PDB file of C-alpha atoms in Angstrom:
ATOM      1  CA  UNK A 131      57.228 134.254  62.934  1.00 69.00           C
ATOM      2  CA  UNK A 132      55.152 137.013  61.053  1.00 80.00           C
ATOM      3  CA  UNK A 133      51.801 137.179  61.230  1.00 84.00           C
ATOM      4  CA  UNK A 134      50.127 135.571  57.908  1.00 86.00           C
ATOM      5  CA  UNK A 135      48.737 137.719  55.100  1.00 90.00           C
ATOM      6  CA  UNK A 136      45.277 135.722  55.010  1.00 90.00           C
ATOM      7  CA  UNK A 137      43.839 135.395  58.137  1.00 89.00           C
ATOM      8  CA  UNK A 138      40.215 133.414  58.481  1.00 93.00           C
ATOM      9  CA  UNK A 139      38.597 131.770  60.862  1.00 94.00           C
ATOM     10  CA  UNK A 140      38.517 128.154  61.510  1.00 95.00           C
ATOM     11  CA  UNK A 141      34.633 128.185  60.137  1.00 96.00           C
ATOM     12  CA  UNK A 142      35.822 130.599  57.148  1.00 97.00           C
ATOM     13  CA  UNK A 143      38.351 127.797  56.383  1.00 97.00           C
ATOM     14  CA  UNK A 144      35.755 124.766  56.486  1.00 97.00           C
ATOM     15  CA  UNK A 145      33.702 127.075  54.013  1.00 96.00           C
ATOM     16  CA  UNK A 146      36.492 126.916  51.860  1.00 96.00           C
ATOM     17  CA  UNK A 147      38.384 123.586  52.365  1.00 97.00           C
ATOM     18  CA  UNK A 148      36.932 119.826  52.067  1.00 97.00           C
ATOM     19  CA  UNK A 149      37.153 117.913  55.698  1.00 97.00           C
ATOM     20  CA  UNK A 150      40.451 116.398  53.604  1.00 97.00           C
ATOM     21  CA  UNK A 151      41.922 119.457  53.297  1.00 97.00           C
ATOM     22  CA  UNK A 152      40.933 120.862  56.713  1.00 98.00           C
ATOM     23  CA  UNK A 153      42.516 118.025  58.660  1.00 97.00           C
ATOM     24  CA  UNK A 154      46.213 118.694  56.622  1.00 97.00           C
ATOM     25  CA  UNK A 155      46.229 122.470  56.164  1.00 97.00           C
ATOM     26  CA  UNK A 156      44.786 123.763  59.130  1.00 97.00           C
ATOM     27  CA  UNK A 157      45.459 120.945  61.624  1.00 96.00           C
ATOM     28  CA  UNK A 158      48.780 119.838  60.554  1.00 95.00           C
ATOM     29  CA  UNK A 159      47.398 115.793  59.644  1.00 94.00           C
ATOM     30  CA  UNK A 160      49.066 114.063  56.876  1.00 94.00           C
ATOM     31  CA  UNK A 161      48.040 112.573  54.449  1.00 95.00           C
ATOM     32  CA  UNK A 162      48.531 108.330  54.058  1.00 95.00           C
ATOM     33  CA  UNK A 163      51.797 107.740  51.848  1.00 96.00           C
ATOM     34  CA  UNK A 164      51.677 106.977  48.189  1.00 96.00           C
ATOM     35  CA  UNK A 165      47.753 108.324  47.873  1.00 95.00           C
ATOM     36  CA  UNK A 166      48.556 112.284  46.917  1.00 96.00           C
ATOM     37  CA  UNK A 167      47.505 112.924  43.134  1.00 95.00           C
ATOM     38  CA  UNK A 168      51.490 114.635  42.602  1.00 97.00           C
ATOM     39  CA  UNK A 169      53.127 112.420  44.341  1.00 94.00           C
ATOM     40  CA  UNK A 170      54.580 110.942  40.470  1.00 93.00           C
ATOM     41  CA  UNK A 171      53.467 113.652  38.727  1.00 94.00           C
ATOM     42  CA  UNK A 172      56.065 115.162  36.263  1.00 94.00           C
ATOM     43  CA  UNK A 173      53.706 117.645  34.659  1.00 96.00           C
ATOM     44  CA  UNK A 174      55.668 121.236  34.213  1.00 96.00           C
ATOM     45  CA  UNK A 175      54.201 124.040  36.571  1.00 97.00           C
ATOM     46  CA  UNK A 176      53.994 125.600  39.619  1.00 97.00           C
ATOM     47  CA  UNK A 177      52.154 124.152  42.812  1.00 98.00           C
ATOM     48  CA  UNK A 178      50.350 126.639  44.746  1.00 98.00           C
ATOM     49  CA  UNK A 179      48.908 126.525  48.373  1.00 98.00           C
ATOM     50  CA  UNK A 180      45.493 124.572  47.737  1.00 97.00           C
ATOM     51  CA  UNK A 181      44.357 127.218  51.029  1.00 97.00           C
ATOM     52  CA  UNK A 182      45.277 130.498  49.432  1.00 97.00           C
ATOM     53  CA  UNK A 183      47.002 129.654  45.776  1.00 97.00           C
ATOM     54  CA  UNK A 184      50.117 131.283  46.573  1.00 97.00           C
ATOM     55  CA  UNK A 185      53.229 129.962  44.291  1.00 97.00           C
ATOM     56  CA  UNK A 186      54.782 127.704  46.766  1.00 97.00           C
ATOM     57  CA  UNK A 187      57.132 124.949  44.525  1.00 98.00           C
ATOM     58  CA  UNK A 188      58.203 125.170  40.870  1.00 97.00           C
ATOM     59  CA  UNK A 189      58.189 121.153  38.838  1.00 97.00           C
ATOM     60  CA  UNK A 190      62.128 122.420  38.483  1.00 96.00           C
ATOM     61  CA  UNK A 191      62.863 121.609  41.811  1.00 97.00           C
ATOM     62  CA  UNK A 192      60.674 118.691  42.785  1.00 97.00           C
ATOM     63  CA  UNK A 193      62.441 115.313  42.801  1.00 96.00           C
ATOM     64  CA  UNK A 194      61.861 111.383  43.120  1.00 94.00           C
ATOM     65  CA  UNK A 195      62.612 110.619  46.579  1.00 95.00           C
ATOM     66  CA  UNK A 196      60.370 107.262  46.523  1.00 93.00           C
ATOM     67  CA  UNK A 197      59.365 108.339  50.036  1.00 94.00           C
ATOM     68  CA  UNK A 198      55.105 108.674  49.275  1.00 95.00           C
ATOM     69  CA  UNK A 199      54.530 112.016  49.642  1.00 97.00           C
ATOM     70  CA  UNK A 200      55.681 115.124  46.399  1.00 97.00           C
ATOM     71  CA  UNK A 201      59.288 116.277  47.233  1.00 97.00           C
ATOM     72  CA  UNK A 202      61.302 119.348  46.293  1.00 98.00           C
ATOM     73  CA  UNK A 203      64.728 120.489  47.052  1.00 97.00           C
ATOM     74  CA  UNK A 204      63.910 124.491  47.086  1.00 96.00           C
ATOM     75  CA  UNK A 205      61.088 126.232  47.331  1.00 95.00           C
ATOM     76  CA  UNK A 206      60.057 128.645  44.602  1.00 90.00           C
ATOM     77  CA  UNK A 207      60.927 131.604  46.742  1.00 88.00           C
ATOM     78  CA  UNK A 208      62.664 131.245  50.338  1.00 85.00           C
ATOM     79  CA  UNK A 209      59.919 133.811  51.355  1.00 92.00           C
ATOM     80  CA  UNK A 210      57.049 131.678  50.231  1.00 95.00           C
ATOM     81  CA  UNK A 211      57.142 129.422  53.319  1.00 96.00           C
ATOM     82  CA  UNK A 212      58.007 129.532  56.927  1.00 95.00           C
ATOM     83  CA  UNK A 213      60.439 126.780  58.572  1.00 95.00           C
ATOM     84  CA  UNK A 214      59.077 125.871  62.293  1.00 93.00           C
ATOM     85  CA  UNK A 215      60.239 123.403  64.916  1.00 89.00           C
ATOM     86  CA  UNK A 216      58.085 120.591  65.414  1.00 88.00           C
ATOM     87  CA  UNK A 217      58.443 118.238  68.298  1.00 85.00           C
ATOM     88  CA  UNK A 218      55.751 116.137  68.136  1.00 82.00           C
ATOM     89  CA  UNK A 219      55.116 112.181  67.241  1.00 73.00           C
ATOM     90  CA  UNK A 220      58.091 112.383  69.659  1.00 80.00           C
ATOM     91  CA  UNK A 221      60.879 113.139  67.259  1.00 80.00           C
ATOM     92  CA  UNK A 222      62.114 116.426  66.465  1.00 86.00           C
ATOM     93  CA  UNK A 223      61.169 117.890  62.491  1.00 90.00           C
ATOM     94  CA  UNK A 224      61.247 121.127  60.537  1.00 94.00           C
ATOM     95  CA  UNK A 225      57.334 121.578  59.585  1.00 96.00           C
ATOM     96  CA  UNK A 226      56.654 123.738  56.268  1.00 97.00           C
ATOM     97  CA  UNK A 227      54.216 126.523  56.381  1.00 97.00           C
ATOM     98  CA  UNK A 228      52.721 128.642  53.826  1.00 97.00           C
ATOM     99  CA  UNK A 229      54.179 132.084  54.626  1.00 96.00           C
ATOM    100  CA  UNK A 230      51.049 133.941  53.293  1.00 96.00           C
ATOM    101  CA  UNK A 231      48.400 131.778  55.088  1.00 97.00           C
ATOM    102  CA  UNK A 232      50.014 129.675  57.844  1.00 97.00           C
ATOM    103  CA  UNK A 233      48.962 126.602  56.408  1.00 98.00           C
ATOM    104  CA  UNK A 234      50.549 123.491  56.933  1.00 97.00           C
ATOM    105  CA  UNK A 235      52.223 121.506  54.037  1.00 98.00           C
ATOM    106  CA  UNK A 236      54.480 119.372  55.443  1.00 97.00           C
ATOM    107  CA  UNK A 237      58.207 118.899  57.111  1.00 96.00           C
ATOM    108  CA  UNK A 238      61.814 119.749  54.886  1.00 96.00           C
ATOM    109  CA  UNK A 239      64.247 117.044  56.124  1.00 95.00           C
ATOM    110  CA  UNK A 240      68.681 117.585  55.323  1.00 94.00           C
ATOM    111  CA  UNK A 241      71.433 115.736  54.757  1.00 93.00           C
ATOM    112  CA  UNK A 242      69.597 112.380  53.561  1.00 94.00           C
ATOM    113  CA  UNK A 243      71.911 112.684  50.580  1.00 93.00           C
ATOM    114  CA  UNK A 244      69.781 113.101  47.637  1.00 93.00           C
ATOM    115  CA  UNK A 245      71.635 114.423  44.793  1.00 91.00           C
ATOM    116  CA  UNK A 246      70.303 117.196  44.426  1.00 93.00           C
ATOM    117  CA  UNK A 247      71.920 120.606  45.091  1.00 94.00           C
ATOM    118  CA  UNK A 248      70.287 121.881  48.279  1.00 95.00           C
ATOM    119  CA  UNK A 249      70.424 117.913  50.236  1.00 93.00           C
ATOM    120  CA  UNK A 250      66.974 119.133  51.178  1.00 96.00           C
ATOM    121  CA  UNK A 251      64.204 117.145  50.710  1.00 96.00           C
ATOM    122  CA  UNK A 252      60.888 119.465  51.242  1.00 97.00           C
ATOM    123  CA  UNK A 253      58.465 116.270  51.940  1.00 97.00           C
ATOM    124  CA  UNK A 254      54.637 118.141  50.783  1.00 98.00           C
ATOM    125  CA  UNK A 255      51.174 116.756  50.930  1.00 98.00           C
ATOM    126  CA  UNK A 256      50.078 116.687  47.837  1.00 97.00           C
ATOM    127  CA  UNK A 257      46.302 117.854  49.282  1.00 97.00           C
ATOM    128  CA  UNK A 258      48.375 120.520  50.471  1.00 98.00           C
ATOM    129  CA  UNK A 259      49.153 122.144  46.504  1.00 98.00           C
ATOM    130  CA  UNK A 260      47.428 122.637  43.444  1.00 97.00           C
ATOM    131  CA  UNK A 261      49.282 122.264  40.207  1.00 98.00           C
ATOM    132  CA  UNK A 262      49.065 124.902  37.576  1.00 97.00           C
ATOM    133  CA  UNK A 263      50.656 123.699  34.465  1.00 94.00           C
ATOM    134  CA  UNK A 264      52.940 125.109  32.482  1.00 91.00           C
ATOM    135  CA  UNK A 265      50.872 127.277  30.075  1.00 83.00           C
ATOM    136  CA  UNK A 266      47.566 127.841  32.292  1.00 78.00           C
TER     137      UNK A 266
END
């Protein structure tokens, strides 16, 4: 894995996080299911890392998967997040990273056959993003 663009330091990050957003981005928690502000939003945009505001997911490519959680089939850019085992909670998962700060976001699960044309489902905290509508 390459070394993230943004590097701070766990206090540098409190400065700049709530507690909320600590406990997801920079210590992997998740968030309770069906509470996230996008989790049924449809509002045209782009959804940023809430850490560092890099473009992480376009509105084109999120999805209702009626799981609790914002879900997308494709990132905006395969190079805007990092794909990393994760074997803990004692199952085996693909956890999402921002690629410029390391942050966490969430897990991308396959082949739960969702029509949509990547049978990806990228499963995001919504504390996780910030929406910029379309226009901003």
């Amino acid at each position: 894995m390459t070394a993230p663009k943004l590097v701070l330091s766990d206090d540098q990050w409190r400065e700049r996080l709530t507690p909320e957003e600590f406990a997801v981005l920079r210590q992997a928690g998740t968030e309770r299911p069906f509470t996230g502000e996008y989790t049924d939003t449809k509002t045209e945009g782009v959804y940023q890392c809430r850490a560092c505001g890099a473009e992480l997911f376009r509105s084109t490519e999120k999805f209702e998967s009626h799981c609790g959680w914002p879900s997308f089939f494709d990132p905006a850019d395969s190079e805007s997040v990092i794909l990393r085992a994760d074997d803990s909670m004692g199952m085996r998962r693909v956890e999402v990273l921002c690629a410029n700060c390391h942050s966490h976001l969430g897990h991308v699960f396959e082949g739960e056959g969702y029509p949509t044309p990547t049978d990806q489902r990228y499963c995001i905290n919504s504390i996780s993003l910030r929406l910029v509508p379309a226009g901003s």
